[in-house]
Amino acid sequence: NAGLDLKYGISSNLVLNATFNPDFGQVELDQPVLNLSTYETFFAEKRPFFLEGADLFQTDFNLFYSRRIGRAPQGALTDPEYIYTISAPRATSILGAAKLTGKLFDRTTIALLTTVTQREYEKYAAQTNVRLDSVWSGDTLHTTVISADTVTRRGVVEPAANYSVLRVKQELFKNSSVGAIVSVADQNSFRPATTGGINWRFITNDNKWGAYGQAIFSRVNNFKTGYGFNLIFEKRSGRHVLGSIGLTVKSRDLQINRLGYTSRADIISHNAWLQYYTIKPWWILKESYNNLNFYPSWNFDGTNIGLGGNFNTTIVFTNYWSLGGGVEIQGEKYNDLETRGNGLWVWPVRPTLSWWFSLNTDYRKKLGLNWNPGGGSDRGGHWWANYFGFTLRPRSNMEFSAGMNYKRYRDILRWVQNDGDTSVFANLNNDEIYLEASAGMVLNRNLSIQLSAQGLASGLDYSHYRYYLGGGEYSGPVNSFNSDYNYSEMNSTLLLRWEYRPGSTLYLVWTRSRPDYDPTVDNLEISRDIKRLFSGNTRNLF
């Protein structure tokens, strides 16, 4: 396989980047995640082509989420004769992309990106010319297959597509700006999804007060136009006190996830933040930051779906050690997404309370340590977590780091599945261990090596299955469900970088991924699951 990257300086302030058939081989893999929530996991961008100049596309609403481009195919086969999959693409191939970033004029910036992805097929086996034999036994008809032909077919699981986004920003006065953004996701077999908006940022010349905001729209399949806006007023500087208040609205018809990202629509949320800080050393204290947050929210039916607040603090000592921690309370009664379409869900116990704590040693030393425990109540049960990590710099050209986080959830009430127009819930006991490690060494100013790895192992044990009847009521025990499983995953990347002449670089990259799903066990067993992380059945890319 082969590709081509091109960078061309149109002017001193305007650069064109282009890539043709890129493989993005020098990219670390994503952190393993166990997501049981109703929200899509947000993954950070790591591909160099999309990272360069990414800040120019950013606005308060994320209308351009570059991980949409080249992601795993989202379609499904509809052939009624389908039997099993022979091969399927893991990602959508990017045929080409071009990006123009920089300044058109002294205070006007532009960012334009367009990409083309190819049509993706899944190869599968199908059963044709089926001959059946039917025999009555009493009142029961028994049907068996006498003969059938198995053929290989291809089906489209991702249509060809073009994704484009344009962002323009004009600087005003001393610290202010206005801007506009528009994006289009155009796929074969689908009408275009268009989003856009304008944003503003007004800051007083003394940098003390600020007002920010954005108004956006979405138009998908030429059906309904959705809208959203946010307003924030902030006190940006002062001797001890900072703060802000804000409002965010997302209409029911707002759809930006074809090329952007939002966790949900149909929400009106408020937020307020107040901080008291000190930066003048006193006794053994170097600085401190104390924050109070409040964030209620409603949907457009007027249902209160969020009612939370927290207090958190960070204290830095004169020896550069630091302490931090906080408490959070959540008091809302309803969740309008938990049943996945079967009406409002009532939280089993409220309010819920959680806490966290952190201790960090001097980050300037050769050895730095971090301890971060936490716990609380949630969904009628309780949880706790404990993280410990370290960073070691034995020499200026070496750095090693590692960390482990252990989480335990007990009697957490969770949605399991929908059975028609009724939702099934169960109590969940879940143990989860997360491991991370990295090592980097600069062998000389032109040659470096880096290794990173992230692992996750978890055991999920569901019990006391019951139907949700609405209004916070449940049926008696139901014994026909079993959703227990064990999940583990290890992702690692080894990168050797050699700049053999100024501006010219060779990369040797090895990425290794290994997910494992086991429905026969429902617990976390450290020795067994750690061994699984390093066992076979891996996908290696060089």
Coordinates of C-alpha atoms in Angstrom, one line a residue:
N1 CA 0.0 0.0 0.0
A2 CA 1.3 3.5 -0.7
G3 CA 0.2 7.1 -0.1
L4 CA 1.4 10.7 -0.5
D5 CA 1.5 13.7 1.8
L6 CA 2.0 17.2 0.5
K7 CA 2.6 20.5 2.3
Y8 CA 2.8 23.7 0.2
G9 CA 3.3 27.3 1.5
I10 CA 0.9 29.4 -0.6
S11 CA 2.2 32.5 1.3
S12 CA 4.1 33.1 4.5
N13 CA 0.8 32.9 6.5
L14 CA -1.2 30.4 4.4
V15 CA -0.4 26.7 4.2
L16 CA -2.0 23.9 2.1
N17 CA -1.8 20.3 3.4
A18 CA -2.9 17.4 1.3
T19 CA -2.9 13.6 1.8
F20 CA -3.7 10.9 -0.7
N21 CA -4.5 7.3 0.5
P22 CA -3.1 7.9 4.0
D23 CA -2.5 5.0 6.4
F24 CA -1.9 7.2 9.5
G25 CA 0.5 4.5 10.7
Q26 CA 2.3 6.7 13.2
V27 CA -0.7 6.9 15.5
E28 CA -1.1 5.6 19.0
L29 CA -4.2 3.5 19.7
D30 CA -7.1 4.7 21.8
Q31 CA -7.5 4.1 25.5
P32 CA -9.7 1.1 26.3
V33 CA -13.1 2.1 27.6
L34 CA -16.0 0.2 29.2
N35 CA -19.0 2.5 28.4
L36 CA -22.3 1.5 30.1
S37 CA -23.8 5.0 29.7
T38 CA -26.3 6.4 27.2
Y39 CA -23.7 8.7 25.7
E40 CA -21.2 8.0 22.9
T41 CA -17.6 7.8 24.0
F42 CA -15.5 10.8 22.9
F43 CA -12.1 9.9 21.6
A44 CA -9.3 12.5 21.2
E45 CA -7.8 13.0 17.7
K46 CA -4.3 11.6 17.3
R47 CA -3.7 11.6 13.5
P48 CA -1.1 14.2 12.5
F49 CA -3.0 15.4 9.5
F50 CA -6.0 16.4 11.5
L51 CA -4.1 17.6 14.6
E52 CA -2.2 20.3 12.8
G53 CA -4.2 23.5 12.9
A54 CA -7.1 21.7 14.8
D55 CA -7.5 24.7 17.1
L56 CA -8.6 26.9 14.2
F57 CA -11.8 24.7 13.8
Q58 CA -12.7 24.7 17.5
T59 CA -15.9 26.4 18.7
D60 CA -18.0 26.1 21.9
F61 CA -20.3 23.6 20.0
N62 CA -18.2 20.9 18.5
L63 CA -19.4 21.1 14.9
F64 CA -16.3 19.4 13.6
Y65 CA -15.3 16.1 15.3
S66 CA -12.6 14.8 13.0
R67 CA -12.8 11.3 14.4
R68 CA -16.0 10.9 12.3
I69 CA -13.8 10.7 9.2
G70 CA -12.3 7.3 8.7
R71 CA -14.1 5.7 11.6
A72 CA -15.5 2.1 11.6
P73 CA -18.3 1.5 9.1
Q74 CA -21.7 2.3 10.6
G75 CA -24.0 0.4 8.2
A76 CA -25.5 -3.0 8.6
L77 CA -26.3 -5.8 6.1
T78 CA -30.0 -6.3 5.3
D79 CA -29.7 -9.5 3.2
P80 CA -32.3 -12.0 4.7
E81 CA -30.1 -14.9 3.4
Y82 CA -27.1 -13.8 5.4
I83 CA -25.4 -16.5 7.5
Y84 CA -22.1 -15.2 8.8
T85 CA -19.4 -12.6 8.1
I86 CA -16.3 -13.7 6.3
S87 CA -14.4 -10.4 6.5
A88 CA -15.3 -6.8 7.4
P89 CA -13.3 -3.5 7.3
R90 CA -12.2 -2.2 10.7
A91 CA -12.1 1.4 9.4
T92 CA -13.3 3.5 6.5
S93 CA -10.5 4.2 4.0
I94 CA -9.7 7.9 3.3
L95 CA -9.0 8.3 -0.4
G96 CA -7.8 11.9 0.0
A97 CA -8.0 15.0 2.1
A98 CA -6.9 18.7 1.7
K99 CA -6.6 21.4 4.4
L100 CA -6.0 25.1 4.0
T101 CA -5.1 27.0 7.1
G102 CA -3.7 30.4 8.0
K103 CA -4.4 34.1 7.6
L104 CA -6.1 35.7 4.7
F105 CA -5.4 39.1 6.0
D106 CA -3.6 40.6 9.1
R107 CA -6.5 39.7 11.5
T108 CA -8.5 37.2 9.5
T109 CA -7.9 33.5 9.8
I110 CA -9.3 30.7 7.6
A111 CA -9.5 27.0 8.0
L112 CA -10.9 24.8 5.2
L113 CA -10.9 21.0 5.1
T114 CA -12.4 18.5 2.7
T115 CA -12.0 14.7 2.6
V116 CA -13.3 11.9 0.5
T117 CA -13.8 8.4 1.9
Q118 CA -14.4 5.3 -0.2
R119 CA -17.4 2.8 -0.2
E120 CA -16.7 -0.1 2.1
Y121 CA -18.0 -3.6 1.7
E122 CA -18.4 -6.6 4.0
K123 CA -17.9 -10.1 2.6
Y124 CA -20.3 -12.6 4.0
A125 CA -21.8 -16.1 3.4
A126 CA -25.4 -16.4 2.3
Q127 CA -27.6 -19.5 2.0
T128 CA -29.7 -19.9 -1.2
N129 CA -31.8 -22.6 -2.8
V130 CA -32.9 -23.9 0.5
R131 CA -35.0 -27.2 0.5
L132 CA -37.0 -27.9 3.5
D133 CA -38.8 -31.0 4.8
S134 CA -41.7 -30.6 7.2
V135 CA -43.1 -33.3 9.4
W136 CA -46.1 -33.1 11.8
S137 CA -45.6 -34.7 15.2
G138 CA -48.9 -34.5 17.1
D139 CA -49.8 -30.8 16.9
T140 CA -46.3 -29.6 16.2
L141 CA -44.8 -29.0 12.8
H142 CA -41.0 -29.9 12.6
T143 CA -39.1 -28.3 9.8
T144 CA -35.6 -29.4 8.8
V145 CA -33.2 -28.2 6.0
I146 CA -32.6 -31.0 3.4
S147 CA -30.2 -29.0 1.2
A148 CA -28.9 -25.5 0.6
D149 CA -26.2 -23.7 -1.4
T150 CA -23.8 -21.4 0.4
V151 CA -22.5 -18.5 -1.7
T152 CA -20.2 -15.6 -1.0
R153 CA -21.5 -12.0 -1.4
R154 CA -20.5 -8.5 -0.7
G155 CA -22.7 -5.8 0.9
V156 CA -22.2 -2.1 1.4
V157 CA -21.7 -1.2 5.1
E158 CA -20.5 2.4 4.5
P159 CA -21.3 4.5 1.4
A160 CA -18.8 6.7 -0.3
A161 CA -18.8 10.2 1.4
N162 CA -17.4 13.7 1.3
Y163 CA -16.9 15.7 4.4
S164 CA -16.1 19.4 4.3
V165 CA -15.8 22.2 6.9
L166 CA -15.1 25.9 6.6
R167 CA -14.2 28.2 9.5
V168 CA -13.5 31.9 9.3
K169 CA -12.6 34.1 12.3
Q170 CA -12.1 37.9 12.4
E171 CA -10.2 39.5 15.3
L172 CA -11.6 42.7 16.7
F173 CA -10.3 45.4 19.0
K174 CA -7.6 44.2 21.5
N175 CA -8.9 40.8 22.7
S176 CA -12.1 40.1 20.9
S177 CA -13.3 38.2 17.8
V178 CA -16.3 37.0 15.8
G179 CA -16.4 33.9 13.5
A180 CA -18.5 31.6 11.4
I181 CA -18.4 27.9 10.7
V182 CA -20.3 25.6 8.3
S183 CA -19.9 21.9 7.7
V184 CA -21.4 19.4 5.2
A185 CA -21.4 15.6 5.4
D186 CA -22.5 14.2 2.0
Q187 CA -22.8 10.4 1.7
N188 CA -24.2 8.4 -1.2
S189 CA -27.7 7.1 -0.4
F190 CA -28.2 9.9 2.2
R191 CA -29.1 13.5 1.8
P192 CA -26.5 16.0 3.0
A193 CA -26.3 16.9 6.7
T194 CA -25.4 20.6 7.0
T195 CA -24.5 22.4 10.2
G196 CA -23.3 25.9 10.8
G197 CA -23.2 28.9 13.1
I198 CA -21.7 32.1 14.3
N199 CA -19.8 32.7 17.5
W200 CA -18.4 35.8 19.3
R201 CA -15.9 36.5 22.0
F202 CA -15.9 40.0 23.5
I203 CA -13.3 40.8 26.2
T204 CA -12.7 44.2 27.8
N205 CA -9.4 45.8 27.0
D206 CA -8.3 45.3 30.6
N207 CA -9.0 41.6 30.3
K208 CA -11.3 41.7 33.3
W209 CA -14.7 40.9 31.9
G210 CA -15.8 38.6 29.0
A211 CA -18.9 37.7 27.1
Y212 CA -18.9 34.6 24.8
G213 CA -21.5 32.8 22.8
Q214 CA -22.5 30.8 19.7
A215 CA -25.7 30.2 17.7
I216 CA -25.9 27.1 15.5
F217 CA -28.3 25.3 13.3
S218 CA -28.5 21.8 11.7
R219 CA -30.4 20.5 8.7
V220 CA -30.4 16.8 8.1
N221 CA -32.1 15.0 5.1
N222 CA -33.9 18.3 4.3
F223 CA -36.3 17.5 7.1
K224 CA -36.3 19.7 10.2
T225 CA -34.0 22.5 11.2
G226 CA -32.5 22.2 14.7
Y227 CA -30.9 25.0 16.6
G228 CA -28.7 25.6 19.6
F229 CA -27.1 28.5 21.4
N230 CA -25.0 29.3 24.4
L231 CA -24.2 32.5 26.4
I232 CA -21.5 32.9 28.9
F233 CA -20.6 35.9 31.0
E234 CA -17.3 35.7 32.9
K235 CA -15.2 37.7 35.4
R236 CA -11.7 36.8 34.0
S237 CA -9.4 38.6 36.4
G238 CA -9.3 40.0 39.9
R239 CA -7.3 39.9 43.1
H240 CA -9.1 36.8 44.5
V241 CA -12.5 36.2 42.9
L242 CA -13.3 34.8 39.4
G243 CA -16.6 33.5 38.2
S244 CA -19.0 32.9 35.3
I245 CA -22.7 32.2 34.5
G246 CA -24.0 30.5 31.4
L247 CA -26.9 29.1 29.5
T248 CA -26.9 26.4 26.8
V249 CA -29.9 25.3 24.7
K250 CA -30.1 22.4 22.3
S251 CA -33.4 21.9 20.5
R252 CA -35.0 18.5 20.0
D253 CA -34.2 18.5 16.3
L254 CA -30.5 19.5 16.7
Q255 CA -28.5 16.9 14.9
I256 CA -24.7 17.6 14.6
N257 CA -23.3 14.1 15.0
R258 CA -22.8 13.3 11.3
L259 CA -19.6 15.4 11.4
G260 CA -19.7 17.0 14.9
Y261 CA -20.2 15.7 18.4
T262 CA -22.7 16.3 21.1
S263 CA -23.7 13.9 23.9
R264 CA -27.4 14.8 23.5
A265 CA -30.0 17.3 22.2
D266 CA -33.4 18.4 23.8
I267 CA -31.8 20.1 26.8
I268 CA -31.8 23.5 28.5
S269 CA -28.9 23.7 30.9
H270 CA -27.6 26.4 33.2
N271 CA -24.2 26.6 34.8
A272 CA -22.5 28.9 37.4
W273 CA -18.9 28.9 38.6
L274 CA -17.3 30.9 41.4
Q275 CA -13.6 30.7 42.4
Y276 CA -11.7 32.1 45.3
Y277 CA -7.9 31.9 44.7
T278 CA -4.7 33.0 46.3
I279 CA -1.3 33.3 44.6
K280 CA 0.6 35.2 47.2
P281 CA 2.8 32.7 49.3
W282 CA 1.9 32.5 53.0
W283 CA 3.6 30.2 55.5
I284 CA 3.9 26.8 53.7
L285 CA 1.3 27.6 51.1
K286 CA 2.3 28.8 47.6
E287 CA -1.2 29.1 46.0
S288 CA -4.7 27.8 46.3
Y289 CA -7.8 27.5 44.1
N290 CA -11.3 26.9 45.5
N291 CA -14.2 26.4 43.1
L292 CA -18.0 26.2 43.5
N293 CA -20.1 24.9 40.6
F294 CA -23.8 24.5 40.0
Y295 CA -25.4 22.9 36.9
P296 CA -29.2 22.2 36.7
S297 CA -30.8 21.2 33.4
W298 CA -34.3 20.5 31.9
N299 CA -35.5 19.0 28.7
F300 CA -38.1 20.7 26.5
D301 CA -41.0 19.0 28.2
G302 CA -40.0 20.8 31.4
T303 CA -38.6 17.7 33.1
N304 CA -35.7 18.3 35.5
I305 CA -33.0 15.9 34.2
G306 CA -30.1 17.4 36.0
L307 CA -29.6 19.1 39.4
G308 CA -26.0 18.9 40.5
G309 CA -23.2 20.9 42.1
N310 CA -19.8 20.4 43.5
F311 CA -17.0 22.1 45.5
N312 CA -13.4 21.3 44.7
T313 CA -10.1 22.7 45.9
T314 CA -6.4 22.6 45.0
I315 CA -3.6 23.7 47.3
V316 CA 0.0 24.0 46.2
F317 CA 2.7 24.1 48.9
T318 CA 6.0 26.0 48.7
N319 CA 7.8 22.7 48.1
Y320 CA 5.6 22.2 45.0
W321 CA 3.6 19.3 46.5
S322 CA -0.1 19.7 46.0
L323 CA -3.4 18.5 47.6
G324 CA -6.8 18.4 45.9
G325 CA -10.2 17.1 46.4
G326 CA -13.9 17.8 46.2
V327 CA -17.5 16.6 46.9
E328 CA -20.4 16.5 44.4
I329 CA -24.1 16.1 44.9
Q330 CA -26.7 15.1 42.3
G331 CA -30.4 15.5 43.2
E332 CA -32.4 15.2 39.9
K333 CA -35.4 12.8 40.0
Y334 CA -35.7 11.8 36.3
N335 CA -33.5 10.5 33.4
D336 CA -35.2 10.7 30.0
L337 CA -32.6 8.5 28.2
E338 CA -31.9 5.6 30.5
T339 CA -34.8 3.4 29.3
R340 CA -33.6 3.9 25.6
G341 CA -36.9 5.1 24.4
N342 CA -39.4 3.6 26.9
G343 CA -40.2 6.8 28.9
L344 CA -38.9 8.5 32.0
W345 CA -36.8 6.6 34.5
V346 CA -36.9 7.6 38.1
W347 CA -33.5 7.5 40.0
P348 CA -33.8 4.8 42.7
V349 CA -32.1 6.9 45.5
R350 CA -31.5 10.6 45.6
P351 CA -29.6 12.7 46.3
T352 CA -26.3 10.9 45.5
L353 CA -23.0 12.0 47.0
S354 CA -19.5 11.4 45.7
W355 CA -16.0 12.6 46.8
W356 CA -12.4 12.5 45.5
F357 CA -9.0 13.4 46.8
S358 CA -5.5 13.8 45.2
L359 CA -2.0 14.0 46.4
N360 CA 0.9 15.0 44.0
T361 CA 4.6 15.3 44.8
D362 CA 6.9 17.8 43.3
Y363 CA 6.7 17.3 39.5
R364 CA 10.1 18.9 39.0
K365 CA 11.9 16.0 40.8
K366 CA 13.2 12.8 39.1
L367 CA 10.5 10.8 40.8
G368 CA 6.9 12.1 40.9
L369 CA 4.0 10.3 42.6
N370 CA 0.2 10.8 42.3
W371 CA -2.5 9.2 44.5
N372 CA -6.1 9.8 43.7
P373 CA -8.9 7.9 45.6
G374 CA -12.6 8.5 45.4
G375 CA -16.0 7.0 46.1
G376 CA -19.7 7.6 46.7
S377 CA -23.3 6.5 46.2
D378 CA -25.0 6.0 42.8
R379 CA -28.1 4.3 41.5
G380 CA -29.1 2.7 44.8
G381 CA -25.6 1.3 45.3
H382 CA -22.1 2.5 46.0
W383 CA -18.7 2.7 44.3
W384 CA -15.1 3.5 45.1
A385 CA -11.9 3.9 43.1
N386 CA -8.2 4.2 43.8
Y387 CA -5.5 5.4 41.4
F388 CA -1.8 5.4 41.9
G389 CA 0.8 6.5 39.4
F390 CA 4.4 7.6 39.1
T391 CA 6.7 9.4 36.7
L392 CA 10.4 8.7 36.7
R393 CA 13.1 10.8 34.9
P394 CA 16.4 9.2 35.7
R395 CA 18.2 11.4 33.1
S396 CA 17.2 14.4 31.0
N397 CA 16.7 12.2 27.9
M398 CA 14.6 9.5 29.6
E399 CA 11.1 9.4 31.0
F400 CA 9.1 6.4 32.4
S401 CA 5.6 6.5 33.8
A402 CA 3.0 4.0 35.0
G403 CA -0.3 4.0 36.7
M404 CA -3.1 1.7 37.9
N405 CA -6.7 2.5 38.7
Y406 CA -9.0 0.0 40.5
K407 CA -12.7 0.6 40.5
R408 CA -15.5 -1.3 42.3
Y409 CA -19.2 -0.9 41.9
R410 CA -21.8 -2.7 44.1
D411 CA -25.6 -3.0 43.6
I412 CA -25.6 -0.3 40.9
L413 CA -29.1 -0.4 39.2
R414 CA -28.4 -0.5 35.4
W415 CA -30.4 -0.8 32.2
V416 CA -29.8 -4.2 30.6
Q417 CA -32.0 -4.3 27.4
N418 CA -35.4 -3.5 26.1
D419 CA -38.0 -6.2 25.7
G420 CA -40.5 -4.7 23.4
D421 CA -41.9 -1.5 25.0
T422 CA -40.6 -2.5 28.4
S423 CA -37.1 -2.0 29.8
V424 CA -35.2 -4.6 31.8
F425 CA -33.0 -3.5 34.7
A426 CA -30.7 -5.4 37.0
N427 CA -28.3 -4.8 39.9
L428 CA -24.7 -4.7 38.7
N429 CA -21.5 -5.7 40.6
N430 CA -18.6 -4.6 38.5
D431 CA -14.8 -4.7 39.2
E432 CA -12.5 -2.9 36.8
I433 CA -8.8 -2.4 36.7
Y434 CA -7.1 0.0 34.3
L435 CA -3.3 -0.1 33.6
E436 CA -1.2 2.4 31.8
A437 CA 2.6 2.6 31.1
S438 CA 4.9 4.6 28.8
A439 CA 8.6 4.9 28.2
G440 CA 10.5 7.4 26.1
M441 CA 14.1 7.8 25.3
V442 CA 15.9 10.4 23.2
L443 CA 19.0 8.4 21.9
N444 CA 20.4 11.5 20.3
R445 CA 18.9 14.7 18.9
N446 CA 17.8 13.0 15.7
L447 CA 16.8 9.5 17.1
S448 CA 14.1 8.7 19.6
I449 CA 12.0 5.7 20.8
Q450 CA 8.7 5.6 22.6
L451 CA 6.6 2.8 24.0
S452 CA 3.1 3.2 25.4
A453 CA 0.5 0.7 26.5
Q454 CA -3.0 0.9 28.1
G455 CA -4.9 -2.1 29.4
L456 CA -8.4 -2.7 30.8
A457 CA -9.9 -5.7 32.5
S458 CA -13.4 -5.9 34.0
G459 CA -15.9 -8.4 35.3
L460 CA -19.7 -7.7 35.2
D461 CA -22.1 -9.7 37.3
Y462 CA -25.8 -8.8 36.9
S463 CA -28.5 -10.0 39.3
H464 CA -32.1 -9.4 40.3
Y465 CA -33.4 -8.8 36.8
R466 CA -36.8 -7.1 36.7
Y467 CA -39.0 -5.1 34.3
Y468 CA -39.4 -1.4 34.8
L469 CA -43.1 -0.5 35.1
G470 CA -42.7 3.2 35.2
G471 CA -42.9 5.8 38.0
G472 CA -40.0 4.1 39.8
E473 CA -41.9 0.8 40.1
Y474 CA -40.5 -2.6 39.1
S475 CA -41.9 -6.1 38.5
G476 CA -40.9 -9.2 40.5
P477 CA -37.8 -11.1 39.7
V478 CA -37.3 -12.3 36.1
N479 CA -35.0 -15.3 35.5
S480 CA -34.8 -15.4 31.7
F481 CA -31.9 -13.0 31.2
N482 CA -28.2 -13.4 31.6
S483 CA -26.0 -10.5 30.6
D484 CA -22.8 -11.3 32.6
Y485 CA -19.4 -11.1 30.9
N486 CA -15.7 -10.4 31.3
Y487 CA -14.1 -7.9 29.0
S488 CA -10.4 -7.1 28.7
E489 CA -8.4 -5.1 26.2
M490 CA -4.8 -4.1 25.7
N491 CA -3.6 -1.5 23.2
S492 CA 0.1 -0.6 22.8
T493 CA 2.3 1.4 20.4
L494 CA 6.1 1.3 19.7
L495 CA 7.4 4.2 17.8
L496 CA 11.0 4.7 16.5
R497 CA 11.6 8.1 14.9
W498 CA 14.8 9.0 13.0
E499 CA 15.2 12.5 11.4
Y500 CA 18.0 11.4 9.1
R501 CA 18.3 14.9 7.6
P502 CA 16.7 18.2 8.6
G503 CA 13.0 18.1 7.7
S504 CA 13.2 14.4 6.5
T505 CA 12.0 11.7 8.9
L506 CA 11.6 7.9 8.9
Y507 CA 9.2 6.2 11.3
L508 CA 9.0 2.6 12.3
V509 CA 5.7 1.9 14.1
W510 CA 4.2 -1.2 15.7
T511 CA 0.7 -1.1 17.1
R512 CA -0.9 -4.0 18.9
S513 CA -4.5 -4.3 19.9
R514 CA -6.2 -7.2 21.7
P515 CA -9.9 -7.0 22.8
D516 CA -11.3 -10.1 24.5
Y517 CA -15.0 -10.8 25.4
D518 CA -15.8 -13.8 27.5
P519 CA -19.5 -14.4 28.4
T520 CA -18.6 -17.5 30.5
V521 CA -17.2 -15.6 33.5
D522 CA -18.6 -12.7 35.4
N523 CA -15.8 -11.6 37.7
L524 CA -12.4 -9.9 37.7
E525 CA -9.5 -12.3 38.5
I526 CA -6.3 -10.4 38.5
S527 CA -3.9 -13.2 37.6
R528 CA -6.2 -14.6 34.9
D529 CA -7.1 -11.3 33.3
I530 CA -3.6 -9.7 33.4
K531 CA -2.4 -12.9 31.6
R532 CA -5.1 -12.4 29.0
L533 CA -4.0 -8.9 28.2
F534 CA -0.6 -10.3 27.1
S535 CA -1.9 -13.5 25.4
G536 CA -2.5 -14.2 21.7
N537 CA -5.3 -13.3 19.3
T538 CA -3.9 -9.9 18.7
R539 CA -4.0 -7.6 15.7
N540 CA -0.6 -6.3 14.8
L541 CA 0.1 -3.4 12.4
F542 CA 3.6 -2.5 11.3

